[in-house]
Coordinates of C-alpha atoms in Angstrom, one line a residue:
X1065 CA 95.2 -6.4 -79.8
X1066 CA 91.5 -5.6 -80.4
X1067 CA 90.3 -9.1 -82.0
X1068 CA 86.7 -8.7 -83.2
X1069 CA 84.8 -5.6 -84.2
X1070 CA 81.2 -5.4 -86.5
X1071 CA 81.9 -3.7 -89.5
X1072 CA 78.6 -1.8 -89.6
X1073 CA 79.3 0.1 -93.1
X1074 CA 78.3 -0.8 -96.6
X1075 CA 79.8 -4.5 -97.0
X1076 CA 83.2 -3.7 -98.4
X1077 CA 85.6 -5.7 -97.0
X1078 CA 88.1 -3.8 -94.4
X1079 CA 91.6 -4.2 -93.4
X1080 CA 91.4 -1.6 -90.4
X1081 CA 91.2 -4.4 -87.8
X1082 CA 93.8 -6.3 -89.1
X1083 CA 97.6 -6.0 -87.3
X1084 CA 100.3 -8.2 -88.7
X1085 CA 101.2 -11.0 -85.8
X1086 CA 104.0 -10.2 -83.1
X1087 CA 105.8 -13.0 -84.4
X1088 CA 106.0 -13.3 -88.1
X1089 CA 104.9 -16.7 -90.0
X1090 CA 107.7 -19.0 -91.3
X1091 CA 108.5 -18.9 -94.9
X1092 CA 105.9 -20.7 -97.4
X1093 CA 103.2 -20.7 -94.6
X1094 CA 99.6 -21.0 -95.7
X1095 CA 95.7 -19.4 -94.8
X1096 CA 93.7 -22.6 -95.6
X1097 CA 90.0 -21.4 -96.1
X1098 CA 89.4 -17.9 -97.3
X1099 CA 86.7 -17.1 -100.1
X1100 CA 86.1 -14.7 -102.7
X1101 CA 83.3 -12.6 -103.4
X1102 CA 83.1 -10.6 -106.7
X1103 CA 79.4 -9.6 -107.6
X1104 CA 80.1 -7.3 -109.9
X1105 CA 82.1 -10.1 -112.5
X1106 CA 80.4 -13.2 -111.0
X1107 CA 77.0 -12.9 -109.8
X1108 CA 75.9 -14.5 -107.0
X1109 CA 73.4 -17.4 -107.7
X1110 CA 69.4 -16.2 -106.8
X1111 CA 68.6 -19.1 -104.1
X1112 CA 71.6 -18.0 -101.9
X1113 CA 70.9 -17.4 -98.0
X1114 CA 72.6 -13.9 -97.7
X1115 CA 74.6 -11.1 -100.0
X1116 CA 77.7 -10.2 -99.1
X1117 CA 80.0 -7.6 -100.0
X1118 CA 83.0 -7.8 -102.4
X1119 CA 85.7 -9.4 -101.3
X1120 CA 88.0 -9.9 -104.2
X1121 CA 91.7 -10.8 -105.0
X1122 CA 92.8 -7.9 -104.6
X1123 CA 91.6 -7.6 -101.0
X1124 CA 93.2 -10.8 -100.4
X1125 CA 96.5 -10.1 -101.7
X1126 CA 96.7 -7.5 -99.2
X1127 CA 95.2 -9.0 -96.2
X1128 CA 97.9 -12.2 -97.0
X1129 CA 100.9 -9.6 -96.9
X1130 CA 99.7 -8.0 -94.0
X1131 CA 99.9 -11.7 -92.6
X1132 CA 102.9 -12.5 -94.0
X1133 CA 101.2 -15.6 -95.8
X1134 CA 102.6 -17.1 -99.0
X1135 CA 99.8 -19.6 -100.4
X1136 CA 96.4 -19.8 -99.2
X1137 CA 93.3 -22.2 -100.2
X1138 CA 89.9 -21.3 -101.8
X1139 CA 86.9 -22.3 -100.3
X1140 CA 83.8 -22.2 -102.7
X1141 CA 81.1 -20.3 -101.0
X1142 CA 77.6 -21.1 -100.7
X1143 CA 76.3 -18.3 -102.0
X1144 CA 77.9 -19.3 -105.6
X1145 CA 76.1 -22.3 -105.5
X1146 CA 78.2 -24.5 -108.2
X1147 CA 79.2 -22.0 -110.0
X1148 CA 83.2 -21.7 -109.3
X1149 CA 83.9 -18.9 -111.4
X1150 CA 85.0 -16.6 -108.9
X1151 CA 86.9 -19.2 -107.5
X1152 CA 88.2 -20.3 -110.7
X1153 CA 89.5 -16.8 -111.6
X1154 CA 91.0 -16.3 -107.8
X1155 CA 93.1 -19.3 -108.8
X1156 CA 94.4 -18.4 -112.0
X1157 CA 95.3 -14.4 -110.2
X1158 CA 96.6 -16.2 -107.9
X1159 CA 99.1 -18.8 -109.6
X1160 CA 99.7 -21.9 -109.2
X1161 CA 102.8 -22.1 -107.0
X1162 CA 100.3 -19.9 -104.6
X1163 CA 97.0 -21.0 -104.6
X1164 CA 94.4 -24.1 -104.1
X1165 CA 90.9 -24.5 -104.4
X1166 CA 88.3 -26.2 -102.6
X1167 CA 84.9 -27.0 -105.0
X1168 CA 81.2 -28.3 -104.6
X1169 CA 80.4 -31.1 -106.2
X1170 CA 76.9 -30.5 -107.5
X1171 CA 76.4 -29.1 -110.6
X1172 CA 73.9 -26.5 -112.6
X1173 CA 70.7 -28.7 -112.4
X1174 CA 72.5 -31.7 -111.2
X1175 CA 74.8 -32.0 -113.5
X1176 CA 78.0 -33.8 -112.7
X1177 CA 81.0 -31.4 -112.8
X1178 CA 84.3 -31.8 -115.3
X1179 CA 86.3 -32.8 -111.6
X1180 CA 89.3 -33.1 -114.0
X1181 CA 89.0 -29.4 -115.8
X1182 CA 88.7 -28.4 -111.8
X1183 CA 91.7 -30.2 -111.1
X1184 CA 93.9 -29.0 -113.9
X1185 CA 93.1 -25.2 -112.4
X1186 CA 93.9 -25.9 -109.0
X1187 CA 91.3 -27.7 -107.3
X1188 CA 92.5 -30.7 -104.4
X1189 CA 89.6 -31.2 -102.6
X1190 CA 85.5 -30.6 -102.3
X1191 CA 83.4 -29.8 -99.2
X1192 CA 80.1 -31.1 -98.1
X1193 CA 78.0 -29.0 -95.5
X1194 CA 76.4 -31.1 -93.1
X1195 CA 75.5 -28.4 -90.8
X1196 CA 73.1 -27.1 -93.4
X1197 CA 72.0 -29.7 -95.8
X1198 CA 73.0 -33.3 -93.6
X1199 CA 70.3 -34.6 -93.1
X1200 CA 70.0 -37.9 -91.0
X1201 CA 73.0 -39.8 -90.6
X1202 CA 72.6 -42.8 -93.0
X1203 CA 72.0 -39.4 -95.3
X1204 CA 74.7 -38.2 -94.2
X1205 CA 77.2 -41.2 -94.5
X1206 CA 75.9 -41.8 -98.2
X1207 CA 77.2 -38.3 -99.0
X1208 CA 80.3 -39.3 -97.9
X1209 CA 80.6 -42.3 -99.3
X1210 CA 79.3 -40.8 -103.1
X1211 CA 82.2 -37.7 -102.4
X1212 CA 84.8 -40.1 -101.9
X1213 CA 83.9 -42.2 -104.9
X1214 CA 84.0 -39.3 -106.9
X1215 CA 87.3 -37.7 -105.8
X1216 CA 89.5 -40.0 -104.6
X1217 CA 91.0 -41.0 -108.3
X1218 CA 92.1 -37.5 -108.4
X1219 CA 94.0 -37.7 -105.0
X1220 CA 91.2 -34.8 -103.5
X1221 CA 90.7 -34.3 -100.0
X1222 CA 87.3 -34.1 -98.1
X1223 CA 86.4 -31.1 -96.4
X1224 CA 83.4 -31.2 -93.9
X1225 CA 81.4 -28.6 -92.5
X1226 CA 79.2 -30.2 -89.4
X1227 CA 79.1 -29.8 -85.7
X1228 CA 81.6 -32.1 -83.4
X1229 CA 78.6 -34.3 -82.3
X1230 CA 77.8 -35.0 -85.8
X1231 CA 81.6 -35.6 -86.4
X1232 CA 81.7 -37.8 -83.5
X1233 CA 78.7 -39.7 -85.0
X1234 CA 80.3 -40.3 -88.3
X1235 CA 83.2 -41.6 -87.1
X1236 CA 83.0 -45.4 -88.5
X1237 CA 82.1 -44.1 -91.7
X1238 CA 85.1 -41.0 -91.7
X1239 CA 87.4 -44.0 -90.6
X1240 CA 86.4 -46.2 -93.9
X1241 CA 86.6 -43.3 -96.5
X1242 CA 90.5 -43.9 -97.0
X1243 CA 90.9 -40.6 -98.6
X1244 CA 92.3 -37.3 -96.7
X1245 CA 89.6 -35.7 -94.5
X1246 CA 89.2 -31.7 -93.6
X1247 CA 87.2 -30.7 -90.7
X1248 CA 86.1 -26.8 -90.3
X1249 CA 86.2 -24.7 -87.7
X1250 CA 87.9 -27.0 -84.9
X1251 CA 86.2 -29.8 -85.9
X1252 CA 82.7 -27.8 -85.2
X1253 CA 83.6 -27.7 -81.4
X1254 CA 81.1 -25.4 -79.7
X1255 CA 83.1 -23.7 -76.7
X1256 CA 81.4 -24.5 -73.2
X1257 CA 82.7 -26.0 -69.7
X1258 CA 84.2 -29.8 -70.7
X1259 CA 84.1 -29.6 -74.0
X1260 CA 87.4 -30.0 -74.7
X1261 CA 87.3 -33.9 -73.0
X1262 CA 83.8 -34.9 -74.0
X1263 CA 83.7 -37.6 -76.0
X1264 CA 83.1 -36.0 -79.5
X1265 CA 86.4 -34.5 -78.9
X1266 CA 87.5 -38.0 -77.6
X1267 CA 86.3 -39.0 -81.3
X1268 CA 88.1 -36.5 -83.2
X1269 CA 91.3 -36.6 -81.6
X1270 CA 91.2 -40.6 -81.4
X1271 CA 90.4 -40.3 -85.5
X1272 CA 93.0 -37.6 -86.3
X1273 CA 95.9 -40.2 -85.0
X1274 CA 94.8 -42.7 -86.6
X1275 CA 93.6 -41.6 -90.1
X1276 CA 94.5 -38.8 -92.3
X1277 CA 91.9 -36.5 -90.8
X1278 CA 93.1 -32.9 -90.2
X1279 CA 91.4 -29.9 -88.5
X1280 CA 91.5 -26.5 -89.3
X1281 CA 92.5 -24.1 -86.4
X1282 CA 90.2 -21.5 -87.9
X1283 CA 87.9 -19.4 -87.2
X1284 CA 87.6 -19.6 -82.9
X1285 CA 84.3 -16.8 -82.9
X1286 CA 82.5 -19.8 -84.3
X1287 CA 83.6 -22.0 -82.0
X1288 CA 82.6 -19.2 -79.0
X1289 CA 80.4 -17.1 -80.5
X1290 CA 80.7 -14.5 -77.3
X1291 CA 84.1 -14.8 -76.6
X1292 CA 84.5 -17.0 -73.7
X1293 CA 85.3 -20.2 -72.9
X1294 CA 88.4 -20.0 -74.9
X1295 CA 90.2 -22.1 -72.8
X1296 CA 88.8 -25.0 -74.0
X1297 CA 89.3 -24.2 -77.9
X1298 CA 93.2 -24.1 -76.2
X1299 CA 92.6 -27.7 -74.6
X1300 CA 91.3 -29.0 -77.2
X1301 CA 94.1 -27.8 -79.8
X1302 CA 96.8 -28.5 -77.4
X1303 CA 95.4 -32.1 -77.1
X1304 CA 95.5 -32.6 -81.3
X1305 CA 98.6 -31.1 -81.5
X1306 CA 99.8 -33.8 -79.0
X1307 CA 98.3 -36.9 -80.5
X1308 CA 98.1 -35.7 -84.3
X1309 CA 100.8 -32.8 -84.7
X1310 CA 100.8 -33.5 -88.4
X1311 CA 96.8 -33.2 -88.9
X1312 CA 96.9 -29.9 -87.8
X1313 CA 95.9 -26.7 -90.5
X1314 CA 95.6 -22.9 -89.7
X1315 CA 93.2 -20.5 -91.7
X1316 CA 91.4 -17.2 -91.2
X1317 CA 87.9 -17.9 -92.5
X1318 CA 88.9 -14.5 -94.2
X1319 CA 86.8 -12.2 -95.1
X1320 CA 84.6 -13.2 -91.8
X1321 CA 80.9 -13.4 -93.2
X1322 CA 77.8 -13.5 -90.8
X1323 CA 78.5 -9.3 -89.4
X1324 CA 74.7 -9.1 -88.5
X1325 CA 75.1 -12.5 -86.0
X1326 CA 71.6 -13.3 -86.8
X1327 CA 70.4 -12.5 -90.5
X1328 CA 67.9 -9.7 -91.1
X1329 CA 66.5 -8.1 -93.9
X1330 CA 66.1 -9.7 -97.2
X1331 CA 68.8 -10.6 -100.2
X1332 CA 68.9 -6.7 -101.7
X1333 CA 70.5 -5.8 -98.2
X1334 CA 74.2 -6.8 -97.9
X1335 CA 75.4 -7.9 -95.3
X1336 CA 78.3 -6.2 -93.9
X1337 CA 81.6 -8.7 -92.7
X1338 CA 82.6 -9.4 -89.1
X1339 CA 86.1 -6.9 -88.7
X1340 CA 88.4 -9.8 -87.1
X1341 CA 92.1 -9.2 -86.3
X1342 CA 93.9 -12.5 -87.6
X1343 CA 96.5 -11.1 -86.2
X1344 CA 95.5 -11.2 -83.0
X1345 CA 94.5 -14.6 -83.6
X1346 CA 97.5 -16.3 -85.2
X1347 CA 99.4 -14.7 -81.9
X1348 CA 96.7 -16.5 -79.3
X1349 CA 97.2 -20.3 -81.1
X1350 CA 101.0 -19.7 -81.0
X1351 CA 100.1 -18.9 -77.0
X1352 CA 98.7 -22.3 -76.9
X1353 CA 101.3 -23.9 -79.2
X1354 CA 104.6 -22.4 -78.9
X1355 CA 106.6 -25.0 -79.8
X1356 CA 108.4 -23.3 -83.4
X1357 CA 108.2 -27.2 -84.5
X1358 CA 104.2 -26.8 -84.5
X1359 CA 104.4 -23.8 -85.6
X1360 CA 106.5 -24.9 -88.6
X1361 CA 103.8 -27.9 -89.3
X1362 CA 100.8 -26.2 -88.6
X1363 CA 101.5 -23.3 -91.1
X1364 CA 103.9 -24.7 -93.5
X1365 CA 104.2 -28.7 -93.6
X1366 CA 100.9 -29.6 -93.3
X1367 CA 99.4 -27.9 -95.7
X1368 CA 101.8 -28.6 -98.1
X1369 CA 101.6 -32.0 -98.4
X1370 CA 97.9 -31.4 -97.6
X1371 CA 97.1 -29.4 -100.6
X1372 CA 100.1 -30.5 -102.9
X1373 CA 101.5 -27.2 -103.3
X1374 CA 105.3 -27.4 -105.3
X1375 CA 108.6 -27.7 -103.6
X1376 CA 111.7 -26.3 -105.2
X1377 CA 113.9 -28.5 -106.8
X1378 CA 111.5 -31.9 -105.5
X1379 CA 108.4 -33.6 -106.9
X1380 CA 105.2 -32.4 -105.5
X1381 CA 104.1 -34.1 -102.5
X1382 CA 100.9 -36.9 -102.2
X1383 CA 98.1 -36.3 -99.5
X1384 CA 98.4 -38.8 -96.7

């Protein structure tokens, strides 16, 4: 399977590169980060850093069945700002017994957000980027510590965008949060010889057995940007699935923004998606994991209990 391709058209999102997986998903398995872009409904706020394309339900729908995903999970994205209603609208398409959302937590002018109205409409969890906006690290840690304060009478999760070594850095302060933490796009591992056994993995994997801190399998042309060095994305996961099998989360990163690499142009030019096969890439992790017992976690248990989603005939289940 061809994996990765630059779509070079308008924007428009594109399901050309995308082949259903050799093996198909088990039943009620779940794509935990995707967003949704609909300009046209929800503009998108005028301090953004790029312009994508439309992206909408839809589009999703059929990239999930091409999958053979059931539910999937929302991921606000930055160029919304705190404006969730795109995502907001994605959830109610979507349903309930389908869909979960992931929220910022700053609102219009600083305004604090109705968390509760959020939560009633699907909402389990918010997501800080630290790779952007993290500042130093006491900065950092008080973001942390203000998120948690904030969500964790509502049961939310903690979803953080940072590199590993920042992760790694964090680690006493990750450790005291008590509530469920999320970590992007392998835990912000950047592929290269070693990585896989330096000691910001040690961190991680040392803090994913012993607290409930997942990573999301997700999005591996982050983590090697030109392709190589997978084998250590493949150490690394095989070592969390190891020590933390039940802190493991698959996603897509659907629809794959950033198809320029570096940004060019200014914020009237759209910027087209990357064309990934997830495919492709749901058949490589089940290369590294074949065990149908991980598979089974990684795309069904975990995020169940993760994002609360309902179980027939039993009472939704509690983050842990």
């Amino acid at each position: 399977m061809n994996e990765t391709r630059m779509d070079t058209g308008t924007g428009r999102v594109s399901l050309a590169a995308v082949e259903a997986p050799t093996v198909p998903p088990p039943r009620g398995a779940c794509d935990c980060h995707v967003h949704v872009f609909a300009p046209g409904r929800h503009p998108y706020a005028a301090d953004r850093a790029y312009t994508p394309g439309a992206a909408g339900t839809g589009d999703l729908n059929a990239f999930l069945a091409r999958l053979g995903m059931a539910r999937v999970v929302l991921v606000q994205p930055s160029v919304y700002a705190s404006d969730h209603a795109a995502l907001l609208e994605g959830l109610r398409t979507l349903g309930p017994d389908r869909a979960r959302g992931v929220a910022v937590l700053d609102g219009p002018a600083g305004l604090p957000l109705d968390l509760t109205a959020l939560h009633e409409q699907g909402v389990r969890g918010v997501r800080l980027n630290l790779a952007v906006r993290g500042g130093d690290e006491p900065d950092a840690a008080s973001q942390l510590l203000r998120a948690r304060d904030r969500i964790a009478p509502l049961g939310w999760h903690l979803q953080l965008h940072a590199d590993i070594v920042r992760v790694a850095a964090l680690a006493e302060t990750l450790a005291a949060l008590e509530i469920p933490v999320v970590l992007d796009h392998f835990a912000g591992l950047r592929a290269h010889p070693g990585a896989a056994t330096a000691q910001p993995a040690d961190t991680v994997v040392a803090l994913a057995s012993a607290i409930p801190l997942y990573v999301k399998l997700s999005a591996p042309y982050r983590a090697a940007p030109d392709g190589t060095h997978l084998d250590e994305l493949a150490a690394f996961t095989r070592r969390l699935a190891d020590a933390a099998p039940d802190r493991l989360l698959w996603a897509s990163d659907w629809p794959h923004t950033g198809g320029h690499g570096v940004r060019q142009g200014g914020l009237d030019r759209i910027e087209p998606f990357r064309s990934e096969n997830a495919g492709a890439a749901l058949d490589r992790l089940r290369g590294w994991l074949p065990d149908p017992a991980d598979w089974q976690r990684i795309l069904v248990d975990n995020p169940a209990r993760l994002y609360a989603f309902p179980v027939p005939g039993a009472p939704a289940p509690s983050p842990s």
